[in-house]
PDB file of C-alpha atoms in Angstrom:
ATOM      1  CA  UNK Z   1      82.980 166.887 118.023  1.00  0.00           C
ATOM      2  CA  UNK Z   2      84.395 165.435 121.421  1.00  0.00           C
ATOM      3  CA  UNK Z   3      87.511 163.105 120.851  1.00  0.00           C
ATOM      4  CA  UNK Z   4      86.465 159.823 123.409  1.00  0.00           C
ATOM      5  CA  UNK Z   5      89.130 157.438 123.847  1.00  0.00           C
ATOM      6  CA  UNK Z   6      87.854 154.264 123.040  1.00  0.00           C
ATOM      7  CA  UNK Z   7      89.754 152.892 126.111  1.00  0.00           C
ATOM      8  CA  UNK Z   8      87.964 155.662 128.326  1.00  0.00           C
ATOM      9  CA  UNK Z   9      84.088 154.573 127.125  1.00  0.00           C
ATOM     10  CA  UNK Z  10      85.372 150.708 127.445  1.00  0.00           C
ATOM     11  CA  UNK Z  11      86.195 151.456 131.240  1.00  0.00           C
ATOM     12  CA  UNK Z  12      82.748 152.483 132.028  1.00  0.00           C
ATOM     13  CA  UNK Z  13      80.804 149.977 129.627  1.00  0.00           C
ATOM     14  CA  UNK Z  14      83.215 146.952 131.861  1.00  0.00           C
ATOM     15  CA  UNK Z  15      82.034 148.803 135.200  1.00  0.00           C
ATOM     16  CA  UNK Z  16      78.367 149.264 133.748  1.00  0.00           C
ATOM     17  CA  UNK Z  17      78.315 145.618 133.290  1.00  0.00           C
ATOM     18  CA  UNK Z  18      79.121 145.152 136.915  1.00  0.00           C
ATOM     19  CA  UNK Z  19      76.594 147.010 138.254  1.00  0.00           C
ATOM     20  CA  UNK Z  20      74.232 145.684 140.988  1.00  0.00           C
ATOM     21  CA  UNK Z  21      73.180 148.784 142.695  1.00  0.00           C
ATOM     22  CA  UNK Z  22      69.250 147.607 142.507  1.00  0.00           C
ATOM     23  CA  UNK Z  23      67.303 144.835 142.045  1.00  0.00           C
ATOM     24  CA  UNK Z  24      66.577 145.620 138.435  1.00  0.00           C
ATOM     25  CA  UNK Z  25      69.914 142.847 137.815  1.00  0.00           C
ATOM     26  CA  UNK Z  26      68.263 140.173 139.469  1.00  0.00           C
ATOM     27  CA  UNK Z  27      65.779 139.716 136.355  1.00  0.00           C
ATOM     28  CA  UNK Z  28      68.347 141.424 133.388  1.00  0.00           C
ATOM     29  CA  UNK Z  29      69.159 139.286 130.397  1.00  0.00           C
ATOM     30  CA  UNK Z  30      71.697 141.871 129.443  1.00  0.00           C
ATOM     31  CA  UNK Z  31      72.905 145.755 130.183  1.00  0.00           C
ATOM     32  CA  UNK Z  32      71.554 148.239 127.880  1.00  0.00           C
ATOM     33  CA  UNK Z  33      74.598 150.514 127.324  1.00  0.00           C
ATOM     34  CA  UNK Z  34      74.588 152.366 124.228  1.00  0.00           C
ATOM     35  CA  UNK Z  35      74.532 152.258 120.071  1.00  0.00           C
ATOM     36  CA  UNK Z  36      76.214 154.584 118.419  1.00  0.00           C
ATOM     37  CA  UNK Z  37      80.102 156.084 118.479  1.00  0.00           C
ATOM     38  CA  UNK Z  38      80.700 157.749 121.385  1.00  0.00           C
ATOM     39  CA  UNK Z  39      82.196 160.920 119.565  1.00  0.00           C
ATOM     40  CA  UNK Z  40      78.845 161.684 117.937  1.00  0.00           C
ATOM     41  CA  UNK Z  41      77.741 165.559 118.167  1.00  0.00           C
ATOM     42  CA  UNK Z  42      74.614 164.316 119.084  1.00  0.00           C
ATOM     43  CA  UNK Z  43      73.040 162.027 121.854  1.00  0.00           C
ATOM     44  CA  UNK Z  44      69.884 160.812 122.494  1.00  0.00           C
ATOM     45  CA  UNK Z  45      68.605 159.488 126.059  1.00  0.00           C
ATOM     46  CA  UNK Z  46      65.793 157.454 126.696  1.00  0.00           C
ATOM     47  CA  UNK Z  47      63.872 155.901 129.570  1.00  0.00           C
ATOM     48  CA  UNK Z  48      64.844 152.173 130.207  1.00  0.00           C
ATOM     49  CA  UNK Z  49      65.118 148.743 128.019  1.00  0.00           C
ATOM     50  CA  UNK Z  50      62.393 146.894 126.852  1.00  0.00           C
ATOM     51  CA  UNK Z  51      62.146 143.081 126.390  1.00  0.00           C
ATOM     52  CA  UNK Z  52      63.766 143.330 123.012  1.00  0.00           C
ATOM     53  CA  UNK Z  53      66.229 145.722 124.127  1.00  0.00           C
ATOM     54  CA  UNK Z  54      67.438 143.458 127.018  1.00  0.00           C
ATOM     55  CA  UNK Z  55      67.387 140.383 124.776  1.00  0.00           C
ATOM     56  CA  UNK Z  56      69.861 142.261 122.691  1.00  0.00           C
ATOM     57  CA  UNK Z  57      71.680 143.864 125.077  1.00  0.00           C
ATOM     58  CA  UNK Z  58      71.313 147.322 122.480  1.00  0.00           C
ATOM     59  CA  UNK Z  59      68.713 150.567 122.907  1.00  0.00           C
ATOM     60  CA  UNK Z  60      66.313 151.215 120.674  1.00  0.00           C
ATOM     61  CA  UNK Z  61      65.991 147.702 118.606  1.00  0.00           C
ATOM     62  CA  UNK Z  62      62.459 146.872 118.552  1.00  0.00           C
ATOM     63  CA  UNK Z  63      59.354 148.048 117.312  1.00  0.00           C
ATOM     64  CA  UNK Z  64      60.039 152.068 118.763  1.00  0.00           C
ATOM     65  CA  UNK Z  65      63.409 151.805 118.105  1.00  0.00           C
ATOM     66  CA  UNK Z  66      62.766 151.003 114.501  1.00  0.00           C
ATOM     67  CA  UNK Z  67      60.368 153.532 114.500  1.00  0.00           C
ATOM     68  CA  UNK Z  68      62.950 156.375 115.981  1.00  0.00           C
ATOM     69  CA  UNK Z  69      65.298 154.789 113.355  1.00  0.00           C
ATOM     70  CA  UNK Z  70      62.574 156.045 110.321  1.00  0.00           C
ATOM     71  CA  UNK Z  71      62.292 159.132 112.401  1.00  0.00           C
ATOM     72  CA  UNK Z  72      66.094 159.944 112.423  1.00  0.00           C
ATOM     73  CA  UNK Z  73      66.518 159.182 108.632  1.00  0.00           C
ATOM     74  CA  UNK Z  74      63.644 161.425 107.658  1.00  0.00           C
ATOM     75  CA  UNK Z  75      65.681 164.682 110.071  1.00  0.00           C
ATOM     76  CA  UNK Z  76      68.763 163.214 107.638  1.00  0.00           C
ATOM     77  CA  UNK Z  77      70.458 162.157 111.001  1.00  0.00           C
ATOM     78  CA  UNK Z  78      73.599 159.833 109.961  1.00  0.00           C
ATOM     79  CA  UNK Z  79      73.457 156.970 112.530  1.00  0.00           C
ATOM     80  CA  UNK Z  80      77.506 157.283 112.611  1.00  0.00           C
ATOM     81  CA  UNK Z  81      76.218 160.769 114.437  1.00  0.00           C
ATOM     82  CA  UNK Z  82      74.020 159.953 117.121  1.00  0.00           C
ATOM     83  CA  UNK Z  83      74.791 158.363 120.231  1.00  0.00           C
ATOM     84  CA  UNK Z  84      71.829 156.319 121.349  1.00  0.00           C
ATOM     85  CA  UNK Z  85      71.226 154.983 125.410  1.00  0.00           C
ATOM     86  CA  UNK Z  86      69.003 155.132 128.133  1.00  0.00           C
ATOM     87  CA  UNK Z  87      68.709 156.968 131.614  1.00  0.00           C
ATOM     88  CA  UNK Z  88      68.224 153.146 133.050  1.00  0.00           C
ATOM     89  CA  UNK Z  89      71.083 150.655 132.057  1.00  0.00           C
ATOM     90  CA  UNK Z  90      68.196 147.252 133.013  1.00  0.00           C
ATOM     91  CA  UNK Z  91      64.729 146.411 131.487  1.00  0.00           C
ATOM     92  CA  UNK Z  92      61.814 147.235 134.705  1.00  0.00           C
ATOM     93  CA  UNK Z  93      60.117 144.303 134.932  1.00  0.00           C
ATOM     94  CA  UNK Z  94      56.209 144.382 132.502  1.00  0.00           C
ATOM     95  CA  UNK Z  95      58.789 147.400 130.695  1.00  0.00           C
ATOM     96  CA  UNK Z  96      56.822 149.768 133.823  1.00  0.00           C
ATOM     97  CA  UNK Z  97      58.110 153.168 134.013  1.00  0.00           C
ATOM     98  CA  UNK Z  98      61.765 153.013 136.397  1.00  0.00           C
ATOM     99  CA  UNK Z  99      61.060 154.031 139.812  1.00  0.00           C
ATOM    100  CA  UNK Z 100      62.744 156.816 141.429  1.00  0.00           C
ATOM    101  CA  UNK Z 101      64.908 154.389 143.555  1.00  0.00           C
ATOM    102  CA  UNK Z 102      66.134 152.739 140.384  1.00  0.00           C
ATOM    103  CA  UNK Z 103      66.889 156.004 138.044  1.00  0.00           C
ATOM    104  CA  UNK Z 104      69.138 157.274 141.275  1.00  0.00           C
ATOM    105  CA  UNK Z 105      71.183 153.694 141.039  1.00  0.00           C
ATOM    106  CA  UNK Z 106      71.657 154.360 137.228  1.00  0.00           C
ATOM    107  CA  UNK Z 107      72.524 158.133 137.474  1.00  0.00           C
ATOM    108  CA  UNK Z 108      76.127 157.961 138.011  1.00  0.00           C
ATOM    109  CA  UNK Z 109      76.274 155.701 134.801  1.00  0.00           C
ATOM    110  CA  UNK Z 110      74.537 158.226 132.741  1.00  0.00           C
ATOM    111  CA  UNK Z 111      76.045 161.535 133.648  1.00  0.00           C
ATOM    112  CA  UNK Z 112      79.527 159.419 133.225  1.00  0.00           C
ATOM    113  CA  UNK Z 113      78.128 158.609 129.257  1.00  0.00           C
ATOM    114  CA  UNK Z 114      77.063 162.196 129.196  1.00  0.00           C
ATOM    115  CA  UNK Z 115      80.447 163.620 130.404  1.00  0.00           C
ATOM    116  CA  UNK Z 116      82.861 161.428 128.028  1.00  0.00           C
ATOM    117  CA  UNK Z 117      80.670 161.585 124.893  1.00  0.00           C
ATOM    118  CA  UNK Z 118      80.068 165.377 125.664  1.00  0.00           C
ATOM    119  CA  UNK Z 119      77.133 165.811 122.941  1.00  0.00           C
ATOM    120  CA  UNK Z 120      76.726 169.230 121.590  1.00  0.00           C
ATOM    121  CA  UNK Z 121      73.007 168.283 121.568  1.00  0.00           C
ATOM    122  CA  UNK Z 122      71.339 166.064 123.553  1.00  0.00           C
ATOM    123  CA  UNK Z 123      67.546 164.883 122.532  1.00  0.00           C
ATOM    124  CA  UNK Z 124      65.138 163.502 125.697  1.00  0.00           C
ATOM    125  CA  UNK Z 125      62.745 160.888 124.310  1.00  0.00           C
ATOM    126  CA  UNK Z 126      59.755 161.135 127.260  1.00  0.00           C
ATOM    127  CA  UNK Z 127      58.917 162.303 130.218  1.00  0.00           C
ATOM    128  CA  UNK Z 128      61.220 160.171 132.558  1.00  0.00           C
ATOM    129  CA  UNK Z 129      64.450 160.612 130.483  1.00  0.00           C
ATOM    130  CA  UNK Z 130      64.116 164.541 129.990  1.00  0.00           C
ATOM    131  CA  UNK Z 131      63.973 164.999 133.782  1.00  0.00           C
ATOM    132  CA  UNK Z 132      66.773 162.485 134.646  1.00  0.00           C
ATOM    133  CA  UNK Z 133      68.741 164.962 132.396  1.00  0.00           C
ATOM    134  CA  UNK Z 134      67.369 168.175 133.197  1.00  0.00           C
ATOM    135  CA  UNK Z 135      65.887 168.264 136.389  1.00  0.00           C
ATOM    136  CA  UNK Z 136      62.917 169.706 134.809  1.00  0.00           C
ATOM    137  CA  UNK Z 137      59.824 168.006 135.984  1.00  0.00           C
ATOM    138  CA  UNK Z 138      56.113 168.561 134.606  1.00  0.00           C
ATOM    139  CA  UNK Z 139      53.766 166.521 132.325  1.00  0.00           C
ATOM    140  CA  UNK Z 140      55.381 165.774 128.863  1.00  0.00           C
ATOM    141  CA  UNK Z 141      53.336 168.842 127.065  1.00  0.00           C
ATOM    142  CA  UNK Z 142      54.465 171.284 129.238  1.00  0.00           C
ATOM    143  CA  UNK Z 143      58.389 170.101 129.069  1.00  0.00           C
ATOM    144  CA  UNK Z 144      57.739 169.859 125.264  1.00  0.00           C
ATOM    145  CA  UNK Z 145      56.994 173.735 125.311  1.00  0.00           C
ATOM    146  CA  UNK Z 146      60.303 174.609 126.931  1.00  0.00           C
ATOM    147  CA  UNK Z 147      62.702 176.188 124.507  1.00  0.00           C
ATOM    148  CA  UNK Z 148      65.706 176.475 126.629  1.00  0.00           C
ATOM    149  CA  UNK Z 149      65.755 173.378 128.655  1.00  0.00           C
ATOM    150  CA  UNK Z 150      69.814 172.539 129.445  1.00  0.00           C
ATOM    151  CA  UNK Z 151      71.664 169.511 131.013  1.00  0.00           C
ATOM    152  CA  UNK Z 152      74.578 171.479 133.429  1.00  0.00           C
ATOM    153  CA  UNK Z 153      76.286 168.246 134.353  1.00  0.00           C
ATOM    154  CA  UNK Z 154      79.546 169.181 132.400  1.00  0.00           C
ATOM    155  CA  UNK Z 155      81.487 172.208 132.330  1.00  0.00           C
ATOM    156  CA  UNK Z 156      79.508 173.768 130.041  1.00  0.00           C
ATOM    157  CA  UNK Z 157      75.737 173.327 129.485  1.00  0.00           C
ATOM    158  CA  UNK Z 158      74.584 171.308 126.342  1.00  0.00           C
ATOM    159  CA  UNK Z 159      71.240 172.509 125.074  1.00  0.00           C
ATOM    160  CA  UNK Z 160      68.399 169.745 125.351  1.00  0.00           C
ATOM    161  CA  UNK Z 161      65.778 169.515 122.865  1.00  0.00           C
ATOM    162  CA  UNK Z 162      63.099 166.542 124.624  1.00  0.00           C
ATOM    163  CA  UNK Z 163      60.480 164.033 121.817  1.00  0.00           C
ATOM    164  CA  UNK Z 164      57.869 162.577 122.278  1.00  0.00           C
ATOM    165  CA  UNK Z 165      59.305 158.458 123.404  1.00  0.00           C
ATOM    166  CA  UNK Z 166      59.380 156.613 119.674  1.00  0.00           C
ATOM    167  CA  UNK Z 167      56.466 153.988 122.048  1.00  0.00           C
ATOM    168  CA  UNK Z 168      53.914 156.563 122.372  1.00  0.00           C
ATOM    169  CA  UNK Z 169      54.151 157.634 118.705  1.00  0.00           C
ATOM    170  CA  UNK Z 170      54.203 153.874 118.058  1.00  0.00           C
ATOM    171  CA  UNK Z 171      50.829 153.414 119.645  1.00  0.00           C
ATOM    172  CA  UNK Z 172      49.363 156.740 117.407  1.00  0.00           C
ATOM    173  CA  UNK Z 173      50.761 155.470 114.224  1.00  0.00           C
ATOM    174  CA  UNK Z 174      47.886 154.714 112.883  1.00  0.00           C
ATOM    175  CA  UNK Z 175      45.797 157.555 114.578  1.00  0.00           C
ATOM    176  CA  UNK Z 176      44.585 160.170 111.548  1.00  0.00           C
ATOM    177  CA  UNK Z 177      44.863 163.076 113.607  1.00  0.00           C
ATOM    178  CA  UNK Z 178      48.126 162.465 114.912  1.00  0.00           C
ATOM    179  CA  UNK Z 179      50.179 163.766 112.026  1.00  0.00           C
ATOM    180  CA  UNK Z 180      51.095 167.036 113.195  1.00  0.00           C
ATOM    181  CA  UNK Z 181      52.781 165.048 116.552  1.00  0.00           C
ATOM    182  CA  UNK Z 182      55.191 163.809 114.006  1.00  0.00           C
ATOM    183  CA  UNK Z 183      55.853 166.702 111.832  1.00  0.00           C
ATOM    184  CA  UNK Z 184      56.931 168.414 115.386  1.00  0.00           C
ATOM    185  CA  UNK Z 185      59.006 165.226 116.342  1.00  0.00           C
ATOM    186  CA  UNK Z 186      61.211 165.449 112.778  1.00  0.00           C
ATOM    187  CA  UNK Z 187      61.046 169.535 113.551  1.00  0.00           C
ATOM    188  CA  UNK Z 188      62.439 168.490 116.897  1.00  0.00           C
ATOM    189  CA  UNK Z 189      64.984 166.074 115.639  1.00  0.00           C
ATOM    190  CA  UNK Z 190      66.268 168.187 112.506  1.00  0.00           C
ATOM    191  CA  UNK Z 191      66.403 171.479 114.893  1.00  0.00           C
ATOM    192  CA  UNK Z 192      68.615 169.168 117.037  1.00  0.00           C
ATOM    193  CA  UNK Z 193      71.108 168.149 114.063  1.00  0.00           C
ATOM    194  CA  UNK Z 194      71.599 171.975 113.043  1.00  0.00           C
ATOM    195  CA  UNK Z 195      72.666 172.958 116.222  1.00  0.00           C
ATOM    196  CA  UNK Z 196      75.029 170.373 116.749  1.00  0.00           C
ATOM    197  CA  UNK Z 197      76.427 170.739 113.073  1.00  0.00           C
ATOM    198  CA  UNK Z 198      76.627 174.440 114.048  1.00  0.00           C
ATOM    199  CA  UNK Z 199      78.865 173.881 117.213  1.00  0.00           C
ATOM    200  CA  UNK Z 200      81.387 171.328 115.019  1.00  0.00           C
ATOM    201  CA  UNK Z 201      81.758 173.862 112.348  1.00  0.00           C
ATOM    202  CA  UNK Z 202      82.935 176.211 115.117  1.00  0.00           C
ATOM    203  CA  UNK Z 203      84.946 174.179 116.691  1.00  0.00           C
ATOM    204  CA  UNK Z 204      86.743 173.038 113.198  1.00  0.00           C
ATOM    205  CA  UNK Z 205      87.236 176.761 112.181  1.00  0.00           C
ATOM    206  CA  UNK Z 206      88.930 177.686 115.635  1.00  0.00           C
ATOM    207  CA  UNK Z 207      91.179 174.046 115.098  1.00  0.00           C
ATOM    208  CA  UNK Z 208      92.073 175.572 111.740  1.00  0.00           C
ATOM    209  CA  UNK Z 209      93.010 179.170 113.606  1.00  0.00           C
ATOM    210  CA  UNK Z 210      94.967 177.675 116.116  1.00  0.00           C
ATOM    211  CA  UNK Z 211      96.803 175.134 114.545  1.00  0.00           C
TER     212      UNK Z 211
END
């Protein structure tokens, strides 16, 4: 498990809170940083705030979020484990998809996040945030089917395992045929967990061996 300073994160969350690089701060209510310690094993990115996120100034805290929230406890995901944010730091206006433009503004914020919390695992939720982090581009089922997708922005690569976003499994809640989608999301989110259990048990043992 990485060892964040909590001064370290606080420096970029005060500079985050700055930021004015596009136009998406003209109509913010609030930065969407993070949730979640920032020396979980495992982090999850998503695509931008919504309205409730950037009335909250917190990822993941309406309707979707909720939903990912059920989704995490059913993988038996401790939320003390998961670091929670978003590619884009400000709500798009009409919650549109970010442009281009804006995701290139918000980069440098997220690869810093990525860099100090140094996840052994990080989870993609959609289209959008899974190429912000891997460069990967394609449809969603096609990046879905990739098995060794990778984020290289720190020393070492950290595996990426991309979801379905919680707001498209939102709208097929109800939908009878969509319960194999969410057997394959908890899949996804449990296969996630292991892996990033498996690194910290390394790590401990080799603390114990050298120390």
């Amino acid at each position: 498990m990485s060892t964040v300073r909590a001064s370290d994160h606080g420096s970029l969350v005060v500079e985050v809170l700055r930021c004015t690089a596009c136009r998406l701060c003209l109509h913010r209510k609030n930065v969407v940083i993070a949730r979640g310690p920032a020396s979980a094993p495992l982090m999850l990115v998503g695509e931008a705030p919504g309205e409730c996120e950037d009335r909250q100034g917190r990822p993941f805290v309406g309707p979707s979020g909720q939903l990912l929230d059920r989704l995490l406890a059913r993988a038996e995901i401790p939320p003390e484990s998961i670091y929670i944010c978003n590619a884009v730091k400000c709500r798009p206006p009409a919650n549109r998809d970010p442009s281009p433009g804006e995701l290139k503004s918000c980069r440098s914020w997220l690869l810093g996040q990525i860099r100090l919390v140094r996840p052994h695992v990080i989870l993609t939720a959609g289209r959008t945030a899974t190429t912000a982090v891997t460069a990967t581009y394609g449809p969603m089922g096609v990046l879905l089917s990739h098995r060794d997708l990778v984020c290289r922005f720190c020393d070492q690569p950290i595996p990426v395992v991309p979801l379905y976003h919680p707001a498209y499994l939102l709208r097929r809640l109800h939908d009878k045929t969509s319960g194999p989608v969410f057997t394959d999301t908890v899949a996804r989110l449990r296969r996630a967990w292991v892996g990033a259990n498996s690194v910290t048990a390394v790590e401990e043992a080799e603390t114990h061996v050298f120390h």
